[in-house]
mmCIF file of C-alpha atoms and ligand atoms in Angstrom:
data_model
loop_
_atom_site.group_PDB
_atom_site.id
_atom_site.type_symbol
_atom_site.label_atom_id
_atom_site.label_comp_id
_atom_site.label_asym_id
_atom_site.label_seq_id
_atom_site.Cartn_x
_atom_site.Cartn_y
_atom_site.Cartn_z
ATOM 1 C CA LEU A 202 31.829 12.056 6.410
ATOM 2 C CA SER A 203 29.468 9.193 6.667
ATOM 3 C CA VAL A 204 26.433 9.139 9.077
ATOM 4 C CA HIS A 205 24.917 6.163 10.439
ATOM 5 C CA ILE A 206 21.061 5.985 11.038
ATOM 6 C CA SER A 207 21.741 5.364 14.651
ATOM 7 C CA GLU A 208 23.188 8.932 14.820
ATOM 8 C CA LEU A 209 19.991 10.530 13.340
ATOM 9 C CA GLU A 210 17.757 13.176 15.094
ATOM 10 C CA THR A 211 14.701 10.979 16.260
ATOM 11 C CA PRO A 212 12.186 10.048 15.443
ATOM 12 C CA ALA A 213 13.110 9.593 11.833
ATOM 13 C CA LEU A 214 11.731 7.671 8.988
ATOM 14 C CA ALA A 215 14.565 5.568 7.431
ATOM 15 C CA ILE A 216 14.382 4.051 4.124
ATOM 16 C CA ASP A 217 17.015 1.388 2.870
ATOM 17 C CA LEU A 218 17.221 1.796 -0.642
ATOM 18 C CA GLY A 219 19.036 -1.215 -1.399
ATOM 19 C CA ILE A 220 16.070 -3.272 0.026
ATOM 20 C CA VAL A 221 13.387 -1.096 -1.895
ATOM 21 C CA GLU A 222 15.440 -1.771 -5.202
ATOM 22 C CA ARG A 223 15.345 -5.437 -4.474
ATOM 23 C CA ASN A 224 11.533 -5.457 -3.725
ATOM 24 C CA VAL A 225 10.578 -3.437 -6.710
ATOM 25 C CA HIS A 226 12.653 -5.612 -9.047
ATOM 26 C CA GLN A 227 11.520 -8.858 -7.499
ATOM 27 C CA MET A 228 7.920 -7.854 -8.032
ATOM 28 C CA ALA A 229 8.422 -6.579 -11.646
ATOM 29 C CA ASP A 230 10.126 -9.644 -12.441
ATOM 30 C CA HIS A 231 7.306 -11.663 -10.974
ATOM 31 C CA ALA A 232 4.624 -9.856 -12.992
ATOM 32 C CA ARG A 233 6.744 -10.244 -16.085
ATOM 33 C CA ARG A 234 7.048 -14.172 -15.752
ATOM 34 C CA HIS A 235 3.304 -14.384 -15.564
ATOM 35 C CA GLY A 236 2.495 -11.902 -18.291
ATOM 36 C CA VAL A 237 0.645 -9.395 -16.275
ATOM 37 C CA GLY A 238 1.008 -5.805 -15.906
ATOM 38 C CA LEU A 239 2.255 -4.361 -12.820
ATOM 39 C CA ARG A 240 0.465 -1.215 -11.468
ATOM 40 C CA PRO A 241 1.725 -0.556 -7.948
ATOM 41 C CA HIS A 242 -0.309 1.337 -5.391
ATOM 42 C CA ALA A 243 1.894 4.418 -4.759
ATOM 43 C CA LYS A 244 -0.114 5.516 -1.579
ATOM 44 C CA THR A 245 2.518 3.404 0.309
ATOM 45 C CA HIS A 246 5.563 5.414 -0.518
ATOM 46 C CA LYS A 247 4.092 8.652 -1.836
ATOM 47 C CA MET A 248 7.641 9.485 -3.132
ATOM 48 C CA ALA A 249 8.494 10.587 -6.523
ATOM 49 C CA ALA A 250 11.822 8.809 -6.621
ATOM 50 C CA VAL A 251 10.185 5.463 -5.628
ATOM 51 C CA ALA A 252 7.431 5.982 -8.346
ATOM 52 C CA GLU A 253 10.150 6.561 -10.897
ATOM 53 C CA MET A 254 12.121 3.402 -9.695
ATOM 54 C CA GLN A 255 8.928 1.433 -10.297
ATOM 55 C CA LEU A 256 8.041 2.774 -13.687
ATOM 56 C CA SER A 257 11.541 2.331 -14.842
ATOM 57 C CA ALA A 258 11.521 -1.237 -13.558
ATOM 58 C CA GLY A 259 8.563 -1.905 -16.101
ATOM 59 C CA ALA A 260 5.389 -0.775 -14.237
ATOM 60 C CA VAL A 261 2.584 -0.082 -16.785
ATOM 61 C CA GLY A 262 1.456 2.848 -14.544
ATOM 62 C CA LEU A 263 0.516 3.568 -10.947
ATOM 63 C CA THR A 264 -2.325 3.102 -8.821
ATOM 64 C CA LEU A 265 -3.331 5.851 -6.451
ATOM 65 C CA ALA A 266 -6.355 6.788 -4.178
ATOM 66 C CA LYS A 267 -6.452 10.659 -4.120
ATOM 67 C CA LEU A 268 -6.605 13.243 -6.611
ATOM 68 C CA GLY A 269 -4.060 15.108 -4.437
ATOM 69 C CA GLU A 270 -1.653 12.358 -4.788
ATOM 70 C CA VAL A 271 -1.724 12.387 -8.389
ATOM 71 C CA GLU A 272 -1.367 16.081 -8.480
ATOM 72 C CA ALA A 273 1.707 15.889 -6.261
ATOM 73 C CA LEU A 274 3.333 13.112 -8.173
ATOM 74 C CA ARG A 275 2.491 14.643 -11.583
ATOM 75 C CA SER A 276 6.065 15.833 -12.131
ATOM 76 C CA THR A 277 7.528 12.235 -12.658
ATOM 77 C CA ALA A 278 7.345 10.194 -15.560
ATOM 78 C CA LEU A 279 3.810 9.425 -14.777
ATOM 79 C CA ASP A 280 1.402 9.302 -17.570
ATOM 80 C CA ASP A 281 -0.901 6.484 -16.724
ATOM 81 C CA VAL A 282 -3.026 6.309 -13.408
ATOM 82 C CA LEU A 283 -5.710 4.188 -11.931
ATOM 83 C CA LEU A 284 -7.541 6.310 -9.252
ATOM 84 C CA ALA A 285 -8.749 3.294 -7.199
ATOM 85 C CA PHE A 286 -11.353 5.485 -5.258
ATOM 86 C CA PRO A 287 -14.746 6.633 -6.339
ATOM 87 C CA ILE A 288 -14.643 10.519 -7.280
ATOM 88 C CA VAL A 289 -17.621 12.193 -5.921
ATOM 89 C CA GLY A 290 -18.742 15.831 -5.806
ATOM 90 C CA PRO A 291 -18.414 18.669 -8.495
ATOM 91 C CA GLY A 292 -14.884 19.913 -6.856
ATOM 92 C CA LYS A 293 -13.226 16.484 -7.274
ATOM 93 C CA ILE A 294 -14.817 15.900 -10.623
ATOM 94 C CA GLY A 295 -13.488 19.284 -11.978
ATOM 95 C CA ARG A 296 -10.049 18.325 -10.659
ATOM 96 C CA LEU A 297 -10.182 14.952 -12.223
ATOM 97 C CA LEU A 298 -11.125 16.374 -15.582
ATOM 98 C CA GLU A 299 -8.182 18.627 -15.341
ATOM 99 C CA LEU A 300 -5.937 15.555 -14.977
ATOM 100 C CA VAL A 301 -7.652 13.673 -17.687
ATOM 101 C CA ARG A 302 -6.640 16.560 -20.194
ATOM 102 C CA ARG A 303 -3.027 15.852 -19.330
ATOM 103 C CA ILE A 304 -2.622 12.094 -18.713
ATOM 104 C CA SER A 305 -4.453 8.819 -18.912
ATOM 105 C CA VAL A 306 -6.466 8.502 -15.806
ATOM 106 C CA THR A 307 -8.948 5.622 -15.257
ATOM 107 C CA VAL A 308 -11.403 5.673 -12.229
ATOM 108 C CA ALA A 309 -12.735 2.859 -10.385
ATOM 109 C CA LEU A 310 -16.332 3.065 -8.964
ATOM 110 C CA ASP A 311 -19.175 0.945 -8.003
ATOM 111 C CA SER A 312 -22.350 2.985 -8.619
ATOM 112 C CA ALA A 313 -24.434 4.263 -11.583
ATOM 113 C CA GLU A 314 -24.885 7.336 -9.675
ATOM 114 C CA ALA A 315 -21.121 8.147 -9.414
ATOM 115 C CA ALA A 316 -20.683 7.168 -13.006
ATOM 116 C CA ALA A 317 -23.606 9.292 -14.272
ATOM 117 C CA ALA A 318 -22.359 12.340 -12.489
ATOM 118 C CA LEU A 319 -18.834 11.953 -13.774
ATOM 119 C CA GLY A 320 -19.969 11.302 -17.331
ATOM 120 C CA ALA A 321 -22.328 14.275 -17.370
ATOM 121 C CA ALA A 322 -19.335 16.603 -16.409
ATOM 122 C CA ALA A 323 -16.983 14.962 -18.833
ATOM 123 C CA MET A 324 -19.384 15.222 -21.602
ATOM 124 C CA GLU A 325 -19.866 18.897 -21.063
ATOM 125 C CA ALA A 326 -15.961 19.370 -21.155
ATOM 126 C CA GLY A 327 -15.788 17.350 -24.280
ATOM 127 C CA LEU A 328 -14.019 14.519 -22.611
ATOM 128 C CA ALA A 329 -14.490 10.924 -21.876
ATOM 129 C CA VAL A 330 -13.401 9.232 -18.700
ATOM 130 C CA GLY A 331 -12.310 5.588 -18.614
ATOM 131 C CA LEU A 332 -14.007 3.467 -15.706
ATOM 132 C CA LEU A 333 -13.531 0.144 -13.945
ATOM 133 C CA VAL A 334 -16.326 -1.427 -12.279
ATOM 134 C CA GLU A 335 -15.113 -2.309 -8.705
ATOM 135 C CA ILE A 336 -16.222 -5.622 -7.609
ATOM 136 C CA ASP A 337 -16.402 -7.092 -4.183
ATOM 137 C CA THR A 338 -14.542 -10.418 -4.121
ATOM 138 C CA GLY A 339 -14.755 -10.791 -0.260
ATOM 139 C CA GLY A 340 -13.323 -7.445 1.194
ATOM 140 C CA ARG A 341 -16.806 -6.055 1.917
ATOM 141 C CA ARG A 342 -15.651 -2.565 1.456
ATOM 142 C CA CYS A 343 -16.561 -0.876 -1.804
ATOM 143 C CA GLY A 344 -17.689 -2.939 -4.929
ATOM 144 C CA VAL A 345 -20.743 -4.552 -6.407
ATOM 145 C CA LEU A 346 -21.007 -8.402 -6.140
ATOM 146 C CA PRO A 347 -19.701 -10.530 -8.945
ATOM 147 C CA GLY A 348 -22.102 -12.040 -11.356
ATOM 148 C CA GLU A 349 -25.357 -10.240 -12.152
ATOM 149 C CA PRO A 350 -24.830 -7.028 -10.118
ATOM 150 C CA ALA A 351 -21.523 -6.539 -11.721
ATOM 151 C CA VAL A 352 -22.968 -7.248 -15.290
ATOM 152 C CA ALA A 353 -25.835 -4.871 -14.451
ATOM 153 C CA LEU A 354 -23.382 -2.018 -13.680
ATOM 154 C CA ALA A 355 -21.259 -2.679 -16.629
ATOM 155 C CA ARG A 356 -24.229 -2.573 -18.809
ATOM 156 C CA THR A 357 -25.449 0.751 -17.453
ATOM 157 C CA ILE A 358 -21.987 2.369 -17.504
ATOM 158 C CA ALA A 359 -21.480 1.301 -21.082
ATOM 159 C CA ALA A 360 -24.640 3.065 -22.136
ATOM 160 C CA LEU A 361 -23.730 6.403 -20.344
ATOM 161 C CA PRO A 362 -22.255 9.441 -22.194
ATOM 162 C CA GLY A 363 -19.015 10.834 -21.307
ATOM 163 C CA VAL A 364 -17.568 7.633 -19.701
ATOM 164 C CA GLU A 365 -15.983 4.551 -21.419
ATOM 165 C CA LEU A 366 -16.030 1.074 -19.757
ATOM 166 C CA ARG A 367 -12.511 -0.182 -19.724
ATOM 167 C CA GLY A 368 -12.931 -3.214 -17.444
ATOM 168 C CA ILE A 369 -13.205 -4.340 -13.843
ATOM 169 C CA MET A 370 -11.019 -4.359 -10.590
ATOM 170 C CA THR A 371 -10.918 -5.614 -7.050
ATOM 171 C CA HIS A 372 -9.078 -5.041 -3.890
ATOM 172 C CA GLU A 373 -9.026 -8.544 -2.370
ATOM 173 C CA GLY A 374 -7.892 -7.163 1.025
ATOM 174 C CA HIS A 375 -9.764 -10.011 2.716
ATOM 175 C CA VAL A 376 -6.630 -12.175 2.183
ATOM 176 C CA TYR A 377 -4.934 -10.514 5.055
ATOM 177 C CA ALA A 378 -7.209 -12.513 7.222
ATOM 178 C CA ALA A 379 -5.663 -15.865 6.037
ATOM 179 C CA THR A 380 -4.376 -17.940 8.938
ATOM 180 C CA ASP A 381 -1.909 -19.875 6.833
ATOM 181 C CA ALA A 382 0.024 -19.961 3.531
ATOM 182 C CA ARG A 383 -2.475 -22.420 2.043
ATOM 183 C CA GLU A 384 -5.380 -20.462 2.967
ATOM 184 C CA LEU A 385 -3.602 -17.289 1.586
ATOM 185 C CA ARG A 386 -3.045 -19.150 -1.578
ATOM 186 C CA ALA A 387 -6.682 -20.440 -1.918
ATOM 187 C CA LEU A 388 -8.248 -16.929 -1.158
ATOM 188 C CA SER A 389 -5.989 -15.182 -3.758
ATOM 189 C CA LEU A 390 -6.811 -17.841 -6.528
ATOM 190 C CA ALA A 391 -10.521 -17.576 -5.700
ATOM 191 C CA ALA A 392 -10.574 -13.997 -6.073
ATOM 192 C CA GLY A 393 -8.568 -13.956 -9.396
ATOM 193 C CA ARG A 394 -11.010 -16.785 -10.615
ATOM 194 C CA THR A 395 -14.052 -14.734 -9.498
ATOM 195 C CA MET A 396 -12.886 -11.639 -11.465
ATOM 196 C CA VAL A 397 -12.199 -13.680 -14.574
ATOM 197 C CA GLU A 398 -15.495 -15.273 -14.599
ATOM 198 C CA THR A 399 -17.198 -11.964 -14.199
ATOM 199 C CA ALA A 400 -15.179 -10.465 -17.091
ATOM 200 C CA GLU A 401 -16.464 -13.347 -19.134
ATOM 201 C CA ARG A 402 -20.054 -12.682 -18.206
ATOM 202 C CA VAL A 403 -19.739 -8.982 -19.063
ATOM 203 C CA ARG A 404 -18.069 -10.033 -22.398
ATOM 204 C CA SER A 405 -21.095 -12.290 -23.117
ATOM 205 C CA GLU A 406 -23.274 -9.077 -23.021
ATOM 206 C CA GLY A 407 -21.239 -7.977 -26.048
ATOM 207 C CA LEU A 408 -19.183 -5.585 -24.012
ATOM 208 C CA ASP A 409 -15.362 -4.964 -24.131
ATOM 209 C CA VAL A 410 -13.489 -5.757 -20.879
ATOM 210 C CA PRO A 411 -9.831 -5.187 -21.734
ATOM 211 C CA VAL A 412 -8.807 -4.787 -17.938
ATOM 212 C CA VAL A 413 -9.151 -7.343 -15.174
ATOM 213 C CA SER A 414 -7.241 -5.602 -12.324
ATOM 214 C CA VAL A 415 -6.540 -7.157 -9.034
ATOM 215 C CA GLY A 416 -4.171 -6.765 -6.212
ATOM 216 C CA SER A 417 -2.802 -6.507 -2.662
ATOM 217 C CA THR A 418 0.799 -7.435 -1.625
ATOM 218 C CA PRO A 419 0.078 -10.809 0.021
ATOM 219 C CA SER A 420 -1.941 -12.108 -3.026
ATOM 220 C CA ALA A 421 0.237 -10.807 -5.745
ATOM 221 C CA ARG A 422 2.463 -13.860 -5.862
ATOM 222 C CA HIS A 423 -0.535 -16.147 -6.413
ATOM 223 C CA ILE A 424 -3.088 -14.187 -8.261
ATOM 224 C CA ALA A 425 -0.955 -13.208 -11.019
ATOM 225 C CA GLU A 426 -0.998 -16.871 -12.167
ATOM 226 C CA VAL A 427 -4.766 -16.779 -12.872
ATOM 227 C CA ALA A 428 -5.061 -16.926 -16.695
ATOM 228 C CA GLY A 429 -7.322 -13.803 -17.680
ATOM 229 C CA VAL A 430 -6.003 -11.341 -15.031
ATOM 230 C CA THR A 431 -4.264 -8.485 -16.925
ATOM 231 C CA GLU A 432 -2.916 -6.386 -14.115
ATOM 232 C CA VAL A 433 -1.893 -6.752 -10.530
ATOM 233 C CA ARG A 434 -1.569 -3.637 -8.125
ATOM 234 C CA PRO A 435 0.500 -4.490 -4.933
ATOM 235 C CA GLY A 436 1.525 -1.329 -2.965
ATOM 236 C CA THR A 437 3.047 -2.371 0.334
ATOM 237 C CA TYR A 438 5.490 -4.541 -1.321
ATOM 238 C CA VAL A 439 7.950 -1.838 -1.811
ATOM 239 C CA PHE A 440 8.745 -1.612 2.081
ATOM 240 C CA TYR A 441 6.825 -4.480 3.441
ATOM 241 C CA ASP A 442 5.949 -4.418 7.274
ATOM 242 C CA TYR A 443 5.105 -6.291 10.262
ATOM 243 C CA ASN A 444 1.726 -7.485 9.056
ATOM 244 C CA HIS A 445 3.649 -9.224 6.125
ATOM 245 C CA ILE A 446 6.258 -10.761 8.389
ATOM 246 C CA ARG A 447 3.706 -12.301 10.523
ATOM 247 C CA LEU A 448 1.628 -13.321 7.487
ATOM 248 C CA GLY A 449 4.801 -15.027 6.052
ATOM 249 C CA VAL A 450 5.178 -13.270 2.839
ATOM 250 C CA ALA A 451 8.317 -11.044 4.087
ATOM 251 C CA THR A 452 11.000 -11.316 6.516
ATOM 252 C CA VAL A 453 12.791 -8.852 8.442
ATOM 253 C CA ASP A 454 15.385 -8.242 5.883
ATOM 254 C CA ASP A 455 12.776 -7.515 3.200
ATOM 255 C CA CYS A 456 11.427 -4.489 5.252
ATOM 256 C CA ALA A 457 12.922 -1.118 4.034
ATOM 257 C CA ALA A 458 11.087 1.399 6.158
ATOM 258 C CA THR A 459 11.649 1.758 9.910
ATOM 259 C CA VAL A 460 11.471 4.440 12.436
ATOM 260 C CA VAL A 461 14.711 5.132 14.239
ATOM 261 C CA ALA A 462 13.848 6.188 17.816
ATOM 262 C CA THR A 463 15.685 7.030 20.979
ATOM 263 C CA VAL A 464 15.136 5.380 24.509
ATOM 264 C CA VAL A 465 14.202 8.337 26.575
ATOM 265 C CA ALA A 466 13.112 6.763 29.806
ATOM 266 C CA ARG A 467 13.631 3.463 31.914
ATOM 267 C CA PRO A 468 11.046 4.065 34.473
ATOM 268 C CA ALA A 469 10.881 0.244 35.582
ATOM 269 C CA PRO A 470 13.210 -2.639 34.976
ATOM 270 C CA ASP A 471 10.693 -4.171 32.689
ATOM 271 C CA ARG A 472 9.717 -0.974 30.788
ATOM 272 C CA ALA A 473 11.586 1.406 28.352
ATOM 273 C CA VAL A 474 9.987 4.366 26.698
ATOM 274 C CA ILE A 475 10.977 5.546 23.310
ATOM 275 C CA ASP A 476 10.330 8.910 21.534
ATOM 276 C CA ALA A 477 8.064 7.190 18.927
ATOM 277 C CA GLY A 478 4.289 6.899 19.462
ATOM 278 C CA THR A 479 1.394 6.985 17.361
ATOM 279 C CA LYS A 480 2.501 10.196 15.672
ATOM 280 C CA ALA A 481 5.829 8.570 14.537
ATOM 281 C CA VAL A 482 4.682 4.965 13.804
ATOM 282 C CA ALA A 483 0.832 5.411 13.257
ATOM 283 C CA ALA A 484 -1.793 4.001 15.375
ATOM 284 C CA ASP A 485 -2.810 0.959 13.126
ATOM 285 C CA ARG A 486 -2.920 -2.460 14.755
ATOM 286 C CA PHE A 487 -2.551 -5.464 12.621
ATOM 287 C CA MET A 488 -4.540 -6.181 9.599
ATOM 288 C CA ILE A 489 -3.884 -9.855 10.081
ATOM 289 C CA ARG A 490 -5.221 -12.389 12.723
ATOM 290 C CA ALA A 491 -2.235 -12.392 15.207
ATOM 291 C CA GLU A 492 -1.759 -11.761 18.938
ATOM 292 C CA PRO A 493 -0.304 -9.959 20.659
ATOM 293 C CA GLU A 494 -0.780 -6.866 18.580
ATOM 294 C CA GLY A 495 1.425 -3.983 19.785
ATOM 295 C CA TYR A 496 2.607 -1.187 17.632
ATOM 296 C CA GLY A 497 5.532 -2.688 15.647
ATOM 297 C CA LEU A 498 8.625 -4.918 15.753
ATOM 298 C CA VAL A 499 11.531 -3.563 17.667
ATOM 299 C CA LYS A 500 14.203 -4.826 15.142
ATOM 300 C CA GLY A 501 16.971 -6.935 16.551
ATOM 301 C CA GLN A 502 15.661 -6.655 20.139
ATOM 302 C CA PRO A 503 13.533 -9.899 20.507
ATOM 303 C CA GLY A 504 13.268 -9.444 24.324
ATOM 304 C CA TRP A 505 11.280 -6.154 24.063
ATOM 305 C CA PHE A 506 7.721 -5.882 22.960
ATOM 306 C CA PHE A 507 6.216 -2.557 21.727
ATOM 307 C CA ALA A 508 3.094 -2.873 23.877
ATOM 308 C CA ARG A 509 1.591 0.499 24.116
ATOM 309 C CA ALA A 510 1.699 4.004 22.109
ATOM 310 C CA SER A 511 0.426 7.507 23.066
ATOM 311 C CA GLU A 512 1.115 10.298 20.792
ATOM 312 C CA GLU A 513 4.659 10.798 21.554
ATOM 313 C CA HIS A 514 5.676 7.907 23.694
ATOM 314 C CA GLY A 515 6.142 4.288 22.775
ATOM 315 C CA VAL A 516 6.126 1.778 25.653
ATOM 316 C CA LEU A 517 8.383 -1.185 25.282
ATOM 317 C CA LEU A 518 7.968 -4.101 27.884
ATOM 318 C CA ARG A 519 10.347 -6.757 28.339
ATOM 319 C CA ASN A 520 9.098 -10.052 27.298
ATOM 320 C CA GLY A 521 12.090 -12.148 27.412
ATOM 321 C CA GLY A 522 12.650 -12.153 31.208
ATOM 322 C CA GLU A 523 16.311 -12.397 32.174
ATOM 323 C CA SER A 524 17.615 -13.051 28.666
ATOM 324 C CA ALA A 525 16.124 -9.712 27.020
ATOM 325 C CA ASP A 526 18.739 -7.318 25.864
ATOM 326 C CA ASP A 527 19.136 -4.252 28.096
ATOM 327 C CA LEU A 528 18.292 -0.917 26.855
ATOM 328 C CA ARG A 529 19.707 2.293 28.262
ATOM 329 C CA ILE A 530 18.535 5.810 28.097
ATOM 330 C CA GLY A 531 19.871 7.280 24.860
ATOM 331 C CA ASP A 532 20.067 4.074 22.876
ATOM 332 C CA ARG A 533 18.641 3.896 19.566
ATOM 333 C CA VAL A 534 16.145 1.346 18.346
ATOM 334 C CA GLU A 535 14.496 0.656 14.981
ATOM 335 C CA VAL A 536 10.884 -0.168 14.678
ATOM 336 C CA ILE A 537 9.314 -1.959 11.750
ATOM 337 C CA PRO A 538 5.663 -0.568 11.877
ATOM 338 C CA ASN A 539 2.518 -3.002 11.761
ATOM 339 C CA HIS A 540 1.299 -1.032 8.663
ATOM 340 C CA VAL A 541 3.859 0.931 6.683
ATOM 341 C CA CYS A 542 1.566 3.072 4.698
ATOM 342 C CA PRO A 543 -0.026 5.321 7.307
ATOM 343 C CA MET A 544 3.511 5.704 8.854
ATOM 344 C CA VAL A 545 5.142 7.249 5.906
ATOM 345 C CA ASN A 546 2.179 9.633 5.496
ATOM 346 C CA LEU A 547 3.316 11.100 8.777
ATOM 347 C CA TYR A 548 6.716 12.386 7.473
ATOM 348 C CA ASP A 549 7.818 15.273 5.069
ATOM 349 C CA GLN A 550 10.865 13.420 4.172
ATOM 350 C CA ALA A 551 12.720 10.076 4.685
ATOM 351 C CA VAL A 552 16.406 9.466 5.166
ATOM 352 C CA ALA A 553 17.801 7.360 2.573
ATOM 353 C CA HIS A 554 20.527 4.780 3.566
ATOM 354 C CA ARG A 555 22.094 1.559 2.370
ATOM 355 C CA GLY A 556 22.599 -0.792 5.216
ATOM 356 C CA GLY A 557 22.616 1.918 7.815
ATOM 357 C CA GLU A 558 24.877 4.430 5.869
ATOM 358 C CA VAL A 559 23.139 7.526 5.258
ATOM 359 C CA PHE A 560 23.409 9.036 1.742
ATOM 360 C CA GLY A 561 20.509 11.609 1.520
ATOM 361 C CA THR A 562 16.849 12.501 1.961
ATOM 362 C CA ILE A 563 13.736 11.697 -0.095
ATOM 363 C CA PRO A 564 10.968 14.171 0.032
ATOM 364 C CA VAL A 565 7.493 12.335 0.724
ATOM 365 C CA VAL A 566 5.833 14.749 -1.956
ATOM 366 C CA ALA A 567 2.367 13.356 -1.469
ATOM 367 C CA ARG A 568 2.052 13.086 2.250
ATOM 368 C CA GLY A 569 -1.014 14.352 3.775
ATOM 369 C CA ARG A 570 -2.407 14.714 0.137
ATOM 370 C CA SER A 571 -5.794 13.033 1.287
ATOM 371 C CA GLN A 572 -8.321 15.245 -0.655
HETATM 372 C C1 PLP B 153 -7.674 -0.547 -4.183
HETATM 373 C C2 PLP B 153 -6.372 -1.088 -3.781
HETATM 374 N N1 PLP B 153 -5.537 -1.625 -4.586
HETATM 375 C C3 PLP B 153 -4.290 -2.128 -4.109
HETATM 376 C C4 PLP B 153 -3.932 -1.923 -2.970
HETATM 377 C C5 PLP B 153 -2.640 -2.541 -2.551
HETATM 378 O O1 PLP B 153 -2.545 -3.527 -1.359
HETATM 379 P P1 PLP B 153 -1.404 -3.776 -0.513
HETATM 380 O O2 PLP B 153 -1.486 -2.621 0.538
HETATM 381 O O3 PLP B 153 -1.715 -5.116 0.091
HETATM 382 O O4 PLP B 153 -0.112 -3.794 -1.102
HETATM 383 C C6 PLP B 153 -4.824 -1.405 -2.067
HETATM 384 C C7 PLP B 153 -4.367 -1.290 -0.464
HETATM 385 O O5 PLP B 153 -5.076 -0.728 0.470
HETATM 386 C C8 PLP B 153 -6.032 -0.901 -2.320
HETATM 387 O O6 PLP B 153 -6.708 -0.227 -1.669
#
């Protein structure tokens, strides 16, 4: 008996696995063509099934942010992880060392303090932890600046006991602010070149820099071209989202993850209310520069704009005047979120479908594993 996603209890997270497979293989082919490793950031999906798909398509390992995510995904074929988040405090260091005993884990950090604390604990445990120095190529989040600050930290780390300098990394998240395709390409290539130059400067100190790791979804198709970059870490590309549609790097048909919602009220002719608010689609506004923001794209309903959200209610406003499609109480709609990663983290399981035909569920094993 086949079930269509429009018959699901709502709100429901629906994943079109056919689209996921296509996205996974396209990115894997792209990395292969450019001779760089692909290390997808699995915080987007937090699903063992999708991690296995990425690894069997040729990913060299995964990127994750949280120890809890690695612990939850450990049952998969996962044996090589980049933890792209500074590990700070004795509790977390202890858990990290437990993982290091079992699989290859490299940690990205940007301070001598964090590196020294980690190294001291590792040495006491008879271990050595691989580190990447995080470089700020423009995102102004973590990271030391390229050039001398990067060289100085690399030198310090290379001299510390209990840690091993493996290279450098950046997350060039500032590319999301590009206003057109040309600027996106320019920002991506510039970040890649900055990283390669920084690696060269560190090497000129006589230090080994085998890894030059970069990555975001919008930059991936450009930055992989920069000679000297060794791996890319896109994450959102498995599902894509409204940010990527508006940025011009994906189409509606590339978006694999939607929330199926029900129209539960029509309080005014120009207003429809759905049962998906911020606890169903997440509260993220755009990462890109675009107006109007809203809470997502109502798929196939160009006359309706997802204008407001409270926890349980999503408020859709007519924006197409008379030409807007009508919505009736009980109708189902599909929402493509602004930012898919925090949305997936709201669900224990996703409904897997192909073109709307449901065939199973996928547990989101690492959801909520934020420690
Ligand atoms: C360190 C790091 N690497 C890679 C990514 C993946 O980027 P994107 O979400 O654009 O795919 C992220 C995303 O936040 C990140 O923080």
